[in-house]
CSV table of N, CA and C in Angstrom, one decimal:
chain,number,residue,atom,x,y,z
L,1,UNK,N,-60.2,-119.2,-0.1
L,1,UNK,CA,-60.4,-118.3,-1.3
L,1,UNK,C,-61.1,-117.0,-0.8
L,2,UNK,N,-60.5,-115.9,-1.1
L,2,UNK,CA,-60.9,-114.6,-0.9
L,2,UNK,C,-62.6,-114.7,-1.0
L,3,UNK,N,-63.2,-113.7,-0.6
L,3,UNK,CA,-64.9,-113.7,-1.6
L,3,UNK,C,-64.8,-112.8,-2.3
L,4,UNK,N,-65.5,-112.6,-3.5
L,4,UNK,CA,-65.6,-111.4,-4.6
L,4,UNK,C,-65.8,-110.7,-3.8
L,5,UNK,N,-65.2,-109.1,-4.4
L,5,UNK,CA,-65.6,-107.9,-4.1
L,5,UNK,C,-65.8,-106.8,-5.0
L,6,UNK,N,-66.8,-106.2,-4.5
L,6,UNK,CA,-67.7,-105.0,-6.2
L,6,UNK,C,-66.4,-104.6,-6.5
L,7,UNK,N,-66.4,-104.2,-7.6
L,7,UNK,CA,-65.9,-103.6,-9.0
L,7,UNK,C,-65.6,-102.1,-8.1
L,8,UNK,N,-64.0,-102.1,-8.1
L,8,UNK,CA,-63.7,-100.7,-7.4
L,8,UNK,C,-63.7,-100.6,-6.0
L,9,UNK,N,-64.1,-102.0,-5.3
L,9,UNK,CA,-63.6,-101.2,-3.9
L,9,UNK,C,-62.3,-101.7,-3.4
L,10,UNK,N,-61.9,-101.7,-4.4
L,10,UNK,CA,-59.7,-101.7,-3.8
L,10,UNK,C,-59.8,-99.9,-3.4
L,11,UNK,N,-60.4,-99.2,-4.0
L,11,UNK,CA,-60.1,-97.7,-3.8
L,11,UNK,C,-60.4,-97.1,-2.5
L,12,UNK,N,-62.0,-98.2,-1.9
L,12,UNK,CA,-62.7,-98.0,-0.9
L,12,UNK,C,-61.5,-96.9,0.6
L,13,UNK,N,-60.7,-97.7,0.9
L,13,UNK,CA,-59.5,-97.2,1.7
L,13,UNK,C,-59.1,-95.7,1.0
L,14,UNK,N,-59.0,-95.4,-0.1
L,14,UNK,CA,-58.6,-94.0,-0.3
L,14,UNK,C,-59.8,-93.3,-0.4
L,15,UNK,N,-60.8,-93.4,-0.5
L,15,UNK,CA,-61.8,-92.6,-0.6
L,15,UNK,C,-62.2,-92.5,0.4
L,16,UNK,N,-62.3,-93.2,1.1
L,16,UNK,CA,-63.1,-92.6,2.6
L,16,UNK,C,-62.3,-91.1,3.4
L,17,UNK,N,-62.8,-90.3,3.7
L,17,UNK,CA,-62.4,-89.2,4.3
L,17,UNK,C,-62.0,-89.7,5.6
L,18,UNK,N,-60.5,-89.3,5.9
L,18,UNK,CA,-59.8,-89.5,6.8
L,18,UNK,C,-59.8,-88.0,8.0
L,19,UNK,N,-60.8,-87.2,8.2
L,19,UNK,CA,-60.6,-86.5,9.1
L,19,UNK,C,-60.9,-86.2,10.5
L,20,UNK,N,-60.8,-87.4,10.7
L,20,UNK,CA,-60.8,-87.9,12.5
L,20,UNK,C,-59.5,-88.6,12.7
L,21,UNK,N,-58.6,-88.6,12.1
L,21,UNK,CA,-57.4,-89.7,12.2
L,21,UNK,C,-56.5,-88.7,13.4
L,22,UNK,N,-55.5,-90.0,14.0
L,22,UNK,CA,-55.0,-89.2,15.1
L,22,UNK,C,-53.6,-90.5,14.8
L,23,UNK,N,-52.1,-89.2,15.3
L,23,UNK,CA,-51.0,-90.3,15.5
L,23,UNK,C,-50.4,-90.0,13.9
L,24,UNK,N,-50.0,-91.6,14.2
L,24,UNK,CA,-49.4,-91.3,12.8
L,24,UNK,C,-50.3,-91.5,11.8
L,25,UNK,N,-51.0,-91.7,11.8
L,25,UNK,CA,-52.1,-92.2,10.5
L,25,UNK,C,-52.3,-90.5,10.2
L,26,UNK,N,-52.4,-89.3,11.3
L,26,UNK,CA,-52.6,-88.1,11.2
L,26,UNK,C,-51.5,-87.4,10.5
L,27,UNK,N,-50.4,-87.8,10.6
L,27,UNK,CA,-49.0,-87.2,10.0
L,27,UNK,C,-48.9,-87.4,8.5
L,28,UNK,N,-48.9,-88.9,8.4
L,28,UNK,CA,-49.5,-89.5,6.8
L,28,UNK,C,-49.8,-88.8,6.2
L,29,UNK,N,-51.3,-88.6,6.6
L,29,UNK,CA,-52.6,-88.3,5.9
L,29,UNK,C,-52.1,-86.8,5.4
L,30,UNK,N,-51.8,-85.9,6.3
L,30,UNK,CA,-51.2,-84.6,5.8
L,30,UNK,C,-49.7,-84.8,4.6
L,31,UNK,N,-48.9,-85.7,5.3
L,31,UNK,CA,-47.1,-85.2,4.3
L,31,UNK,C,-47.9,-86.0,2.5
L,32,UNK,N,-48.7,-86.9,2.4
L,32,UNK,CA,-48.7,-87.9,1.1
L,32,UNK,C,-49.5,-86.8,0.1
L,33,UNK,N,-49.0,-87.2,-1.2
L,33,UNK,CA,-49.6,-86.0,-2.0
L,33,UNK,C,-50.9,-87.0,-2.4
L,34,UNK,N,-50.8,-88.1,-2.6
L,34,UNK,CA,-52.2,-88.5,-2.9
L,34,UNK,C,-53.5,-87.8,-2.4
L,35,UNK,N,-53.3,-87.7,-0.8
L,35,UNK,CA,-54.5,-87.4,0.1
L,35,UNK,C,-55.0,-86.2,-1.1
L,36,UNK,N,-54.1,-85.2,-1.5
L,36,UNK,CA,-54.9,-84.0,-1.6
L,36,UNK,C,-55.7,-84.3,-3.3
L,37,UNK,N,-54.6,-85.0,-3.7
L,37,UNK,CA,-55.4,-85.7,-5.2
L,37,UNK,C,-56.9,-86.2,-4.8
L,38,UNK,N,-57.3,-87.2,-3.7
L,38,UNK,CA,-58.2,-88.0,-3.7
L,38,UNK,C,-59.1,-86.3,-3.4
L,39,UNK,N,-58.5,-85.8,-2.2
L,39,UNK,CA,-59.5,-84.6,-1.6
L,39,UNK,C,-60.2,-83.9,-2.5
L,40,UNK,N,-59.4,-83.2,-4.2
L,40,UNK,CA,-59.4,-82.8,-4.8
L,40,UNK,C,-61.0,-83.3,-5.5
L,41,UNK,N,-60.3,-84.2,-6.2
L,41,UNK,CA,-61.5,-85.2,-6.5
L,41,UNK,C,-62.8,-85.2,-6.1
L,42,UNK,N,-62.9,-85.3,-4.5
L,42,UNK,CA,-64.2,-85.4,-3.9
L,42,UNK,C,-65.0,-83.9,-4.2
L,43,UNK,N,-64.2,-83.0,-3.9
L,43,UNK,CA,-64.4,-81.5,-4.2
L,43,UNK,C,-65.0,-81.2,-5.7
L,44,UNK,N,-64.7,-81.9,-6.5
L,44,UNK,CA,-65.4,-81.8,-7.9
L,44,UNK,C,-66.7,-82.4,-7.5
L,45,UNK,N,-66.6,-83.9,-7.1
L,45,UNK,CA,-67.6,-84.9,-7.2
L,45,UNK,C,-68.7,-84.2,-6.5
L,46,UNK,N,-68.4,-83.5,-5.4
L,46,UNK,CA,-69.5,-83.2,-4.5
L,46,UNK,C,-69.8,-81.8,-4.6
L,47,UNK,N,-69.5,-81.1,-5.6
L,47,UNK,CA,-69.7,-79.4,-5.8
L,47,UNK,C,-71.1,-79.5,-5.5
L,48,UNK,N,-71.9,-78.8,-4.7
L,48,UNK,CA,-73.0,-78.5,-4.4
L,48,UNK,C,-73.6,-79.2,-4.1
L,49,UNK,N,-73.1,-80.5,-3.6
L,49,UNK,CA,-74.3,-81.1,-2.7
L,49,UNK,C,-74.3,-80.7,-1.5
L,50,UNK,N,-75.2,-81.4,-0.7
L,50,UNK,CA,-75.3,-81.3,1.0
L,50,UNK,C,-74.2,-82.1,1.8
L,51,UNK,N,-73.3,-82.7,0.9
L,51,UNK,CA,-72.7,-84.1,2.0
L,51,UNK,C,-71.1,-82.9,1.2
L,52,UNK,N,-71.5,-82.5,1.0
L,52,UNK,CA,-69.4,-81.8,0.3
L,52,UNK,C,-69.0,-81.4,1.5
L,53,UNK,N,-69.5,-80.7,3.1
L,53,UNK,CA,-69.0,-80.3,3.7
L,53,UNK,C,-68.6,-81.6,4.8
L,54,UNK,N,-68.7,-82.8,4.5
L,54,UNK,CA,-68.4,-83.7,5.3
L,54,UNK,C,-68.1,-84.5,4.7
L,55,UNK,N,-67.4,-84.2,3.4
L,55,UNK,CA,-67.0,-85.6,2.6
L,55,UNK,C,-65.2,-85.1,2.3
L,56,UNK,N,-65.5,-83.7,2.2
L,56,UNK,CA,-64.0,-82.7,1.1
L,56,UNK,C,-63.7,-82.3,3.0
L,57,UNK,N,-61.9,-83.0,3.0
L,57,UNK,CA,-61.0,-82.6,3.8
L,57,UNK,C,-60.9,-80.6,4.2
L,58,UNK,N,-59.9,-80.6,2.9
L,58,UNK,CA,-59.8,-79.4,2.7
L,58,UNK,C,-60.3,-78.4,1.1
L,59,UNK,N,-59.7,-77.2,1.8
L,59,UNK,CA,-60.8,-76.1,0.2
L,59,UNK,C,-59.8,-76.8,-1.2
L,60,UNK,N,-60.3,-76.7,-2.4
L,60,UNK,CA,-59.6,-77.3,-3.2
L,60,UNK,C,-58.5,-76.5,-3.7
L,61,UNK,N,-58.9,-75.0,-3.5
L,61,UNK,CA,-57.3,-74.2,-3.6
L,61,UNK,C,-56.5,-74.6,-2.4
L,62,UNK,N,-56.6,-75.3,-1.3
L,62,UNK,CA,-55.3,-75.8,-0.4
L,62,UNK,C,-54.5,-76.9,-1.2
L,63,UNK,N,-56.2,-77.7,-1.8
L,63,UNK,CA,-55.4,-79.0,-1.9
L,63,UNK,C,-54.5,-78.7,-4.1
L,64,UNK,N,-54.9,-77.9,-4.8
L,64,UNK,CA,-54.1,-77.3,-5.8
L,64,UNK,C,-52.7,-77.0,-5.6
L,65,UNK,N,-52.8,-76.1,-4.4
L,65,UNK,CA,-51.2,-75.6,-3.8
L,65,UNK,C,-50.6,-76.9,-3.3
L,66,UNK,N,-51.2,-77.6,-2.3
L,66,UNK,CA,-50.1,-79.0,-2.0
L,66,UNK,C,-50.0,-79.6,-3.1
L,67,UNK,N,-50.6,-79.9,-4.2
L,67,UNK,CA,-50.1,-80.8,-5.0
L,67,UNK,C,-49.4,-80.0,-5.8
L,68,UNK,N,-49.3,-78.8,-6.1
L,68,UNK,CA,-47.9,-78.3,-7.1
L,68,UNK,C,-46.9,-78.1,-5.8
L,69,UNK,N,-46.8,-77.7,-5.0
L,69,UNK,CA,-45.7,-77.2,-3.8
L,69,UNK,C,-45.2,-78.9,-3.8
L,70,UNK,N,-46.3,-79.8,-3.9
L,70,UNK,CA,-45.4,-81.4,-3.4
L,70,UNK,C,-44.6,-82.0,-4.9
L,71,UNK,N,-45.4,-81.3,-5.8
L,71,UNK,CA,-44.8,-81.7,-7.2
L,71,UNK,C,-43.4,-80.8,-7.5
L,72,UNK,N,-43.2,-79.8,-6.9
L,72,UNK,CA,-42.0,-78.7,-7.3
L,72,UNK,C,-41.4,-79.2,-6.5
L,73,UNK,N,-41.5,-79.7,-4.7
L,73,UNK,CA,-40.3,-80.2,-4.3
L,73,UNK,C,-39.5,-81.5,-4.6
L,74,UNK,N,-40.6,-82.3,-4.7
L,74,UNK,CA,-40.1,-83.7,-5.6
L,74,UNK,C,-39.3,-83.6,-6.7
L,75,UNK,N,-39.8,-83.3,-7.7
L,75,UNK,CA,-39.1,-82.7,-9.1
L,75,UNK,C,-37.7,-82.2,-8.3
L,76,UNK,N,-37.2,-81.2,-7.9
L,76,UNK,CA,-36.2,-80.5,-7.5
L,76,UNK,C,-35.1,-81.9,-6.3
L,77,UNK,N,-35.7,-82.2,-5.4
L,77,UNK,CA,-34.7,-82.8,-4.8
L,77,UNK,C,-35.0,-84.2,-5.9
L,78,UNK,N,-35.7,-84.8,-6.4
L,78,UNK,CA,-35.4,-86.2,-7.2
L,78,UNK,C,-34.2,-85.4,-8.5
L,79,UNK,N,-34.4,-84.3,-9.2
L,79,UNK,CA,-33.4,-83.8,-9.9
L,79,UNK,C,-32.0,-84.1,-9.4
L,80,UNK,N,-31.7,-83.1,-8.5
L,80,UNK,CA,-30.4,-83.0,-7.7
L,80,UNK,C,-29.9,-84.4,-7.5
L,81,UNK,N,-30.9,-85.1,-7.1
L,81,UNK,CA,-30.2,-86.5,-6.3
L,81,UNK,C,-29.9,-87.7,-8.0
L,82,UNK,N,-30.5,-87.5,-8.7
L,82,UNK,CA,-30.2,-87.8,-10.1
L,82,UNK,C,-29.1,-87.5,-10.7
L,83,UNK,N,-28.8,-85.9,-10.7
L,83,UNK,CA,-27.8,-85.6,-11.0
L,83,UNK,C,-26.8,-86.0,-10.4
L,84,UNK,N,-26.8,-86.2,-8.9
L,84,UNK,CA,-25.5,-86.3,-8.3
L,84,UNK,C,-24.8,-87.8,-8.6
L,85,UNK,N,-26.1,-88.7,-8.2
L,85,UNK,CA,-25.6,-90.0,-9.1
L,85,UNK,C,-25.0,-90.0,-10.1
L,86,UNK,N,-25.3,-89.4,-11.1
L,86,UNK,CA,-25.1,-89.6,-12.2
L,86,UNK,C,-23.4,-89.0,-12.2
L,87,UNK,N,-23.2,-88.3,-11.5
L,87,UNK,CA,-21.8,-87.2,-11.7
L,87,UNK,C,-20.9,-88.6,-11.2
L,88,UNK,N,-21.4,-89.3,-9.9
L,88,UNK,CA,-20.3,-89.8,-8.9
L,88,UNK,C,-20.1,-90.8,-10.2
L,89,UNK,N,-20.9,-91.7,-10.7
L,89,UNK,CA,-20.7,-93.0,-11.4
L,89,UNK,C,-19.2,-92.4,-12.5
């Protein structure tokens, strides 16, 4: 049997700042739109403390632009590829 675990740390793995990662865990970490969601996040959380500069990846206007740039490409090729199904059937 598993042992209990506190309330919330299934998240523990996304919240930790990933910016020593090397390889592919390094490639990941940049293409997934999540990263910039969670980064974004921490950027609120940590507005003016002392730990924001070692906790937030990137500035939250980078991580704003990847999440609409990752949201506009998706939308657009999941469209297209929708449609095209849809034509062949």
């Amino acid at each position: 049997m598993e042992p209990a675990r506190p309330a919330g740390s299934f998240l523990a793995e996304v919240i930790i700042p990933i910016a020593n990662s090397t390889g592919l865990l390094f490639l990941l970490s940049r293409v997934l739109p999540m990263t910039y969601c969670v980064d974004l996040g921490r950027a609120i959380v940590y507005a003016g403390s002392p730990e924001h500069d070692s906790v937030v990846l990137f500035n939250p206007a980078l991580s704003l632009a990847a999440i609409a740039g990752l949201t506009a490409v998706c939308l657009v090729v999941g469209t297209v590829l929708y449609a095209r199904s849809e034509k062949i059937r």
